[in-house]
JSON list of C-alpha atoms and ligand atoms in Angstrom, two decimals:
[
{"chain": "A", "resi": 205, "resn": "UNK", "atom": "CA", "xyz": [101.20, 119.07, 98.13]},
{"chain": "A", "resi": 206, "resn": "UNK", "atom": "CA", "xyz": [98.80, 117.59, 95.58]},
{"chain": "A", "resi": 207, "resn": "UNK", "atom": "CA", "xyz": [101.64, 116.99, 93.07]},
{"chain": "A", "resi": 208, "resn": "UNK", "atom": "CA", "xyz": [103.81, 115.34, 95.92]},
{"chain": "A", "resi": 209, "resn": "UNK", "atom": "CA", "xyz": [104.08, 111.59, 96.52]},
{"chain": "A", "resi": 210, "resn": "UNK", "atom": "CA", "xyz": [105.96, 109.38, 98.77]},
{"chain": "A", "resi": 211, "resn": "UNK", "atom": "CA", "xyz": [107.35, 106.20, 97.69]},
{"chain": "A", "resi": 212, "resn": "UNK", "atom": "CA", "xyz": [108.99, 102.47, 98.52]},
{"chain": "A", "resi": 213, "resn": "UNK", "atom": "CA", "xyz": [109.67, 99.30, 97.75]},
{"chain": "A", "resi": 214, "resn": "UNK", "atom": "CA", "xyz": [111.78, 96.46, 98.84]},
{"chain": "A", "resi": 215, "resn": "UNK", "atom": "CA", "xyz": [114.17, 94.65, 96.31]},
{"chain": "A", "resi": 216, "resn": "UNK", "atom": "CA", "xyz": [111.24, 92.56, 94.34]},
{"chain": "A", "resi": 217, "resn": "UNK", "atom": "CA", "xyz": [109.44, 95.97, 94.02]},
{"chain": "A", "resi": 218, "resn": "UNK", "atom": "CA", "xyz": [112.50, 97.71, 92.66]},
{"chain": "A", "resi": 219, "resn": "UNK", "atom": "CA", "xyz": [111.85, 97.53, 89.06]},
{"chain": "A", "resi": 220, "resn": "UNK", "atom": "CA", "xyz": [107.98, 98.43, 88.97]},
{"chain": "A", "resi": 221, "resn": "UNK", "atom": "CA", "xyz": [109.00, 100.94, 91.54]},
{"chain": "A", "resi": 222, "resn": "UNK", "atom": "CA", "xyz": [111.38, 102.49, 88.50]},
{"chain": "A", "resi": 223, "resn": "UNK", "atom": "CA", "xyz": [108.96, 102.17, 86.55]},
{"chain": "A", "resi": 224, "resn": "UNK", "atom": "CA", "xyz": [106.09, 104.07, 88.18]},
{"chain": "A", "resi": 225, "resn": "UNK", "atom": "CA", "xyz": [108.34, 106.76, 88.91]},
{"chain": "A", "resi": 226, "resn": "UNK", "atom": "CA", "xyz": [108.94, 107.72, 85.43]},
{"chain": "A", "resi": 227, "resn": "UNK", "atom": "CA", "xyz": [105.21, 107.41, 85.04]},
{"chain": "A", "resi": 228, "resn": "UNK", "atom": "CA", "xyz": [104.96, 110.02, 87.91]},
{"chain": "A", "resi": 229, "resn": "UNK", "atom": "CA", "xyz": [107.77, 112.48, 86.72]},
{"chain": "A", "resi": 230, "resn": "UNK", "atom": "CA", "xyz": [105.80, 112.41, 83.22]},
{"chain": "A", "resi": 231, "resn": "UNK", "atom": "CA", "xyz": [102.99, 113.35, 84.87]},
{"chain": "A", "resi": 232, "resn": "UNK", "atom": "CA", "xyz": [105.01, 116.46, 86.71]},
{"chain": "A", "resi": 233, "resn": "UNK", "atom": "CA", "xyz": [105.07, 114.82, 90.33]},
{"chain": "A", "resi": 234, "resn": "UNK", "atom": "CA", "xyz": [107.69, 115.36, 92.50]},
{"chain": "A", "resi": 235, "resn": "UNK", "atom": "CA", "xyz": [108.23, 112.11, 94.33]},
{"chain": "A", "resi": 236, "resn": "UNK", "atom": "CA", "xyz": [110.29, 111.17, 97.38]},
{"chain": "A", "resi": 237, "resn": "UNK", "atom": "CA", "xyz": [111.47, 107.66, 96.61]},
{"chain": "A", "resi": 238, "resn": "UNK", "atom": "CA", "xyz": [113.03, 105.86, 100.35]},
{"chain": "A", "resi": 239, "resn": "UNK", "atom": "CA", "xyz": [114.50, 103.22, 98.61]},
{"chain": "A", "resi": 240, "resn": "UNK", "atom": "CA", "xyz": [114.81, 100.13, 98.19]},
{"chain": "A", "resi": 241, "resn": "UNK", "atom": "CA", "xyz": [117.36, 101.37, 95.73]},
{"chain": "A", "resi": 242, "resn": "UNK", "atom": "CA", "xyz": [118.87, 98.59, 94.20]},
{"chain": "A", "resi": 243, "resn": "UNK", "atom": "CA", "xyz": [117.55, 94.63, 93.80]},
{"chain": "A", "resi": 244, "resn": "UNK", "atom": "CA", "xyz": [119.98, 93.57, 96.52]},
{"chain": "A", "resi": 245, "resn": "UNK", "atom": "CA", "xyz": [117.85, 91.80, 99.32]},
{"chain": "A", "resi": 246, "resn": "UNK", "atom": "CA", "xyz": [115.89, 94.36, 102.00]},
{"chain": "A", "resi": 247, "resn": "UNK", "atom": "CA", "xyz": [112.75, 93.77, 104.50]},
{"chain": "A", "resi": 248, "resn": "UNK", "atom": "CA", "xyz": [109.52, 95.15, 102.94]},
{"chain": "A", "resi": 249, "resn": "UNK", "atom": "CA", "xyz": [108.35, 96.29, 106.32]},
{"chain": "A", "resi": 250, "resn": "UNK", "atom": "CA", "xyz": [111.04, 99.02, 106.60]},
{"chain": "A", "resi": 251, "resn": "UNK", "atom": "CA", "xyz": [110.36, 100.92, 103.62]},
{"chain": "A", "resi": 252, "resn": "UNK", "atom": "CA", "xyz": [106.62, 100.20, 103.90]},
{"chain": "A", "resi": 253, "resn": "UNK", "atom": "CA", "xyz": [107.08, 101.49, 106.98]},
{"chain": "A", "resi": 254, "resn": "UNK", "atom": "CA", "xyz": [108.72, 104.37, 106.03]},
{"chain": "A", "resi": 255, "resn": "UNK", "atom": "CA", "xyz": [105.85, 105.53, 103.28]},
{"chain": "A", "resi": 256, "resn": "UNK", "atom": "CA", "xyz": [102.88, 104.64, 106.18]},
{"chain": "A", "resi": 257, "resn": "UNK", "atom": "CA", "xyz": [104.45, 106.60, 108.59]},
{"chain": "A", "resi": 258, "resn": "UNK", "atom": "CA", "xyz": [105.14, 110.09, 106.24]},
{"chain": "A", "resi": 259, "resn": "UNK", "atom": "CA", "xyz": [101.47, 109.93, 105.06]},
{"chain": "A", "resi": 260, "resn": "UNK", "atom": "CA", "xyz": [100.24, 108.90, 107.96]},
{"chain": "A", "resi": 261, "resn": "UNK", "atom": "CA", "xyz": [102.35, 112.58, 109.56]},
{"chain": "A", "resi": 262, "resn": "UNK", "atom": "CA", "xyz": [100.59, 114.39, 106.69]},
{"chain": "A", "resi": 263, "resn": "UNK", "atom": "CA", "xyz": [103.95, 114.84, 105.33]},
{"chain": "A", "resi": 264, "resn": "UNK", "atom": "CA", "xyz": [102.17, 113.61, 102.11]},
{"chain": "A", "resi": 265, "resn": "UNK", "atom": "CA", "xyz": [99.15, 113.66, 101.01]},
{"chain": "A", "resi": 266, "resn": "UNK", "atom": "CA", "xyz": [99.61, 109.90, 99.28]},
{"chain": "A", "resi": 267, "resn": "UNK", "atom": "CA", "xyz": [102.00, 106.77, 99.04]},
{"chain": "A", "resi": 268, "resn": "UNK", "atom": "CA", "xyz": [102.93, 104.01, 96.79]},
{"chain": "A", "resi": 269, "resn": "UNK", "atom": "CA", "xyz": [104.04, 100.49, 98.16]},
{"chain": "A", "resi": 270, "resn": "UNK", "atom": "CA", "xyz": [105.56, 98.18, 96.05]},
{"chain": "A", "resi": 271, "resn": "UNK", "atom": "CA", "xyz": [106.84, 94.32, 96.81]},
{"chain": "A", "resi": 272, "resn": "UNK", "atom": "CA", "xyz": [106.76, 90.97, 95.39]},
{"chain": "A", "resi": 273, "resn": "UNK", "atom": "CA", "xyz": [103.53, 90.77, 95.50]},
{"chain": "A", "resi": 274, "resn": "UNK", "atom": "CA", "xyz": [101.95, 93.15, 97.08]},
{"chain": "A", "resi": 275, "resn": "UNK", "atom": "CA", "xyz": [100.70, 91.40, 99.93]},
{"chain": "A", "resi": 276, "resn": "UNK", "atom": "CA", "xyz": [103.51, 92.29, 102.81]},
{"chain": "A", "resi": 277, "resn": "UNK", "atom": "CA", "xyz": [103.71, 96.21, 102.38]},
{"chain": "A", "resi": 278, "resn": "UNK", "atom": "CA", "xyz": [99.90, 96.72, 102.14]},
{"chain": "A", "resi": 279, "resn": "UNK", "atom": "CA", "xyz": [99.80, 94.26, 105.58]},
{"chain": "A", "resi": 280, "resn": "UNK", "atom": "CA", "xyz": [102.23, 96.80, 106.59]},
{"chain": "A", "resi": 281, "resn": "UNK", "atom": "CA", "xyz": [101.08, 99.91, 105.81]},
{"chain": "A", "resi": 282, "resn": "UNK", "atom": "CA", "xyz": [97.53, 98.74, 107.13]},
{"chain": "A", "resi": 283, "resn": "UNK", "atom": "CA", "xyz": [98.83, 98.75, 110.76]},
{"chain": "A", "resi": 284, "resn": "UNK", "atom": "CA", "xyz": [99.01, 102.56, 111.16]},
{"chain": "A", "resi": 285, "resn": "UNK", "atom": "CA", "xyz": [95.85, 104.53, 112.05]},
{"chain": "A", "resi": 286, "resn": "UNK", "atom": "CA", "xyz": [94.99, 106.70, 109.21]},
{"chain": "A", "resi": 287, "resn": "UNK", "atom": "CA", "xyz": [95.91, 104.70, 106.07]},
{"chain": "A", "resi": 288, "resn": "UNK", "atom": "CA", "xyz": [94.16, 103.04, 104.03]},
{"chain": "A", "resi": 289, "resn": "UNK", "atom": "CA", "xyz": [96.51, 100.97, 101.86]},
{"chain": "A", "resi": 290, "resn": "UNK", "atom": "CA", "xyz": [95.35, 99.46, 98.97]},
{"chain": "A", "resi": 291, "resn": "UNK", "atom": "CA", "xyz": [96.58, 96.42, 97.34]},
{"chain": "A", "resi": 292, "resn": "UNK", "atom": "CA", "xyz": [95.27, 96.71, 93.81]},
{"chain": "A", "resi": 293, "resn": "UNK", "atom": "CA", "xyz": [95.72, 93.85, 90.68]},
{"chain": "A", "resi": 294, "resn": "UNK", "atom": "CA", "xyz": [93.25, 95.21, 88.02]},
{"chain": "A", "resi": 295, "resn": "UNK", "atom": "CA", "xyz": [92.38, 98.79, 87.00]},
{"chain": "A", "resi": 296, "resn": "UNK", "atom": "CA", "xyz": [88.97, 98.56, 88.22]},
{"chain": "A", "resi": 297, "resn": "UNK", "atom": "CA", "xyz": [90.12, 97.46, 91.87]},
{"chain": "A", "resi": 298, "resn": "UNK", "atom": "CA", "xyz": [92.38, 101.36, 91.73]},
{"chain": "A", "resi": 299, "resn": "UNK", "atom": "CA", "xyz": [89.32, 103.22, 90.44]},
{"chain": "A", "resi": 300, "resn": "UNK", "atom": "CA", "xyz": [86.90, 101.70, 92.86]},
{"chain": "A", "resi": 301, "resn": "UNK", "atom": "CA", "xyz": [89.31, 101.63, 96.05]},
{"chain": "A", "resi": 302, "resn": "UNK", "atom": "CA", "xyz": [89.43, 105.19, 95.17]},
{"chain": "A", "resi": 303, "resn": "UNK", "atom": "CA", "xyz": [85.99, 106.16, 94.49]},
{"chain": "A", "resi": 304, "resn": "UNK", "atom": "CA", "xyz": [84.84, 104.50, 97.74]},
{"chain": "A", "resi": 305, "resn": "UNK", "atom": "CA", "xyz": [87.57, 104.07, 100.41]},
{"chain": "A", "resi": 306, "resn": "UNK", "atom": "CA", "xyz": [89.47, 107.23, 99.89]},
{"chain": "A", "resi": 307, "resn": "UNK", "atom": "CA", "xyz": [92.70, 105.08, 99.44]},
{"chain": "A", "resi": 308, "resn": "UNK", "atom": "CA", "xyz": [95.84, 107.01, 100.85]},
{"chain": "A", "resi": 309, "resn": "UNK", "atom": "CA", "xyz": [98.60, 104.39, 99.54]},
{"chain": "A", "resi": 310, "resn": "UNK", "atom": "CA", "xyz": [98.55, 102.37, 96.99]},
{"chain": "A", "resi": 311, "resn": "UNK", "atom": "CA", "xyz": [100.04, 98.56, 97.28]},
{"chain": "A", "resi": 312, "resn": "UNK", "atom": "CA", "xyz": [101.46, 97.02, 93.56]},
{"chain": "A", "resi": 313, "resn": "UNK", "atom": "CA", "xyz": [102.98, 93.17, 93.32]},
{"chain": "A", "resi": 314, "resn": "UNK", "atom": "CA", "xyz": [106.09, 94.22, 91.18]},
{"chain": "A", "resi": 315, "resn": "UNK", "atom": "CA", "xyz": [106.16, 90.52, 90.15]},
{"chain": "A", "resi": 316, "resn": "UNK", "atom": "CA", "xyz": [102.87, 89.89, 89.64]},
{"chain": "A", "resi": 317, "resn": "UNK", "atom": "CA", "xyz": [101.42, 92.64, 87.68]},
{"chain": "A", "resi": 318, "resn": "UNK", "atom": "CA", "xyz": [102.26, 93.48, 84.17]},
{"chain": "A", "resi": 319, "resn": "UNK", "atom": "CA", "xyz": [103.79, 97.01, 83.47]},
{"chain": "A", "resi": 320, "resn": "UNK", "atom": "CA", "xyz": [101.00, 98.14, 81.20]},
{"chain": "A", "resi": 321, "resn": "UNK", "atom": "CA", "xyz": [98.77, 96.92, 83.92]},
{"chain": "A", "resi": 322, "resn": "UNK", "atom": "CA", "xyz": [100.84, 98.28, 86.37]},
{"chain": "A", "resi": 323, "resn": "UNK", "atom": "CA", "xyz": [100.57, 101.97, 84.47]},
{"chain": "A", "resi": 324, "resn": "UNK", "atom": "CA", "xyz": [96.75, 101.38, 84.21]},
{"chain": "A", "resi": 325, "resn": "UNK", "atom": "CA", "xyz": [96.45, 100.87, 88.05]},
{"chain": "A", "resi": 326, "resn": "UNK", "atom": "CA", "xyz": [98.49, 103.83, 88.70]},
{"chain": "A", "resi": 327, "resn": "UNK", "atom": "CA", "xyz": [96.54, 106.47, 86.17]},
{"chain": "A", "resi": 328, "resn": "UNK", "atom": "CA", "xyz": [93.10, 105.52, 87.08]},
{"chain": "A", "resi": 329, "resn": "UNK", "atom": "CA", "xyz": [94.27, 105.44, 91.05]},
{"chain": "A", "resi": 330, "resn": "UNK", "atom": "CA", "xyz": [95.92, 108.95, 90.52]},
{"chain": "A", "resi": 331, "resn": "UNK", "atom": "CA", "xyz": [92.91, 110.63, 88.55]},
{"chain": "A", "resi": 332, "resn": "UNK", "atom": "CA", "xyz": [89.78, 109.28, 90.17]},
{"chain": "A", "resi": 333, "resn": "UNK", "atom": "CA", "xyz": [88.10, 111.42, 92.84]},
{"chain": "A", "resi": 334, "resn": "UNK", "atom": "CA", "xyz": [87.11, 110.17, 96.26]},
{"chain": "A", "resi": 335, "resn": "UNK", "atom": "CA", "xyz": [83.02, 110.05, 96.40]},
{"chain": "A", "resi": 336, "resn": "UNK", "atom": "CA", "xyz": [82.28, 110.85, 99.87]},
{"chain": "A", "resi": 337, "resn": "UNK", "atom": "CA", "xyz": [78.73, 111.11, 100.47]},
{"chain": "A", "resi": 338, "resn": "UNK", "atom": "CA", "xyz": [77.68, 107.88, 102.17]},
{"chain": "A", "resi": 339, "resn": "UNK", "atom": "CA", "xyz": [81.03, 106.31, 102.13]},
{"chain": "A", "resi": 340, "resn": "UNK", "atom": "CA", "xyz": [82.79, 108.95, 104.25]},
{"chain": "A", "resi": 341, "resn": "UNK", "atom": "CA", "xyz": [80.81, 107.17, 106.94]},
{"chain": "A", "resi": 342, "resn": "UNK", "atom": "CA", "xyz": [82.04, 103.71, 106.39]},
{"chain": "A", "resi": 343, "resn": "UNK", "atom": "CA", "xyz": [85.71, 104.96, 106.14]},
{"chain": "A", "resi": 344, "resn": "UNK", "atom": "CA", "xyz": [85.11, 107.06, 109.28]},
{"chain": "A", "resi": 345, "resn": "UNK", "atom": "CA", "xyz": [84.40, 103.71, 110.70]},
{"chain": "A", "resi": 346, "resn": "UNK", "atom": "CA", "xyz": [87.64, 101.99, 109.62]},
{"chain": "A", "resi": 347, "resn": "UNK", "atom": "CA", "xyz": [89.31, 103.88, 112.56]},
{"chain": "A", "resi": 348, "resn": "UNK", "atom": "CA", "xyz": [86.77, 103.72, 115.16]},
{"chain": "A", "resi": 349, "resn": "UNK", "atom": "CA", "xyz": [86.90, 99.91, 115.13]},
{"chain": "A", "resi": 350, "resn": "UNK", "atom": "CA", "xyz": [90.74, 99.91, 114.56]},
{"chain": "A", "resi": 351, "resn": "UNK", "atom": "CA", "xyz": [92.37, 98.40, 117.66]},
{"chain": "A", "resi": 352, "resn": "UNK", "atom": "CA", "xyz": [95.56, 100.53, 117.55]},
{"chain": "B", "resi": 1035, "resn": "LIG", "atom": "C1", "xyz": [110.35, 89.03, 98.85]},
{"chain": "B", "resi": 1035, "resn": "LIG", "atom": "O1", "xyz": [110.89, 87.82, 98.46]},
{"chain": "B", "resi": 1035, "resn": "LIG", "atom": "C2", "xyz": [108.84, 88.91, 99.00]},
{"chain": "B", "resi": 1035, "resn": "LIG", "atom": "O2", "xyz": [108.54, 88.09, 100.07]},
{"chain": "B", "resi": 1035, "resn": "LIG", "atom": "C3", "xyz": [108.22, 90.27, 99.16]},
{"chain": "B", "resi": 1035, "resn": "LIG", "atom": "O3", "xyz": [108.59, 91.08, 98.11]},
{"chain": "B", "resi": 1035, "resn": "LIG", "atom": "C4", "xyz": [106.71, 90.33, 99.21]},
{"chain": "B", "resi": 1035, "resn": "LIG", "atom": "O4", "xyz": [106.15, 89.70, 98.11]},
{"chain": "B", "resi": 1035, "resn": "LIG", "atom": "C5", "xyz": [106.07, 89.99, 100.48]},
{"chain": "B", "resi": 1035, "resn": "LIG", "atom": "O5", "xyz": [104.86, 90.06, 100.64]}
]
């Protein structure tokens, strides 16, 4: 499970989505990529969707969004109880989103982030450990004020 990741994009997000694939599969992950599979024209909410929803099942244990920018499939992703979706631009924002929100999914901007920083984001999200101690109590939170 821990070397098991679910993955999408819609067609801005394709090529960063190739990209962090072959990061992942150098790393030995097995990943489950639900598409978009080509740079033809797709809604980012379906295969934001589609990531949200598998983590969200416990399917897997984490997900990576990928779009334009970012923005839409972490908006997305957001909406389902249980995921915390991170939309990250700069190393630091992966390491710290992880250190203190226990982020499930991360959210890249395929066109907006370079692909060394994209690679950056993606190590430092992978390999940094979750906190807990007096942060578990602020993510508890996140879902007992959640309205859905
Ligand atoms: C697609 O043109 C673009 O709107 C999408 O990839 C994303 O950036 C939306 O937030």
């Amino acid at each position: 499970m821990k070397n098991r990741l679910i993955i999408g994009s819609d067609h801005a997000g394709f090529e960063a989505k190739e990209l962090v694939k072959c990061e992942l599969a150098a790393r030995g992950f097995e990943v489950e990529d639900v598409g978009a599979y080509s740079t033809d024209s797709v809604d980012y909410p379906e295969f934001a969707a589609r990531v949200a929803r598998a983590v969200q099942a416990g399917e897997y244990r984490r997900g990576i969004v990928i779009c334009g920018t970012g923005i839409g499939v972490s908006i997305t992703a957001n909406r389902f109880r249980g995921i915390r979706c991170s939309l990250c631009i700069t190393p630091e924002m992966a390491r710290m989103t992880r250190l203190h929100n226990d982020s499930n999914v991360l959210a890249i901007g395929g066109r907006i982030t370079a692909p060394e920083t994209i690679k950056e984001i993606l190590a430092l999200w992978l390999d940094t450990e979750y906190e807990g101690g007096r942060h578990q109590k602020r993510v508890d939170m996140i879902d007992e004020v959640s309205c859905n």
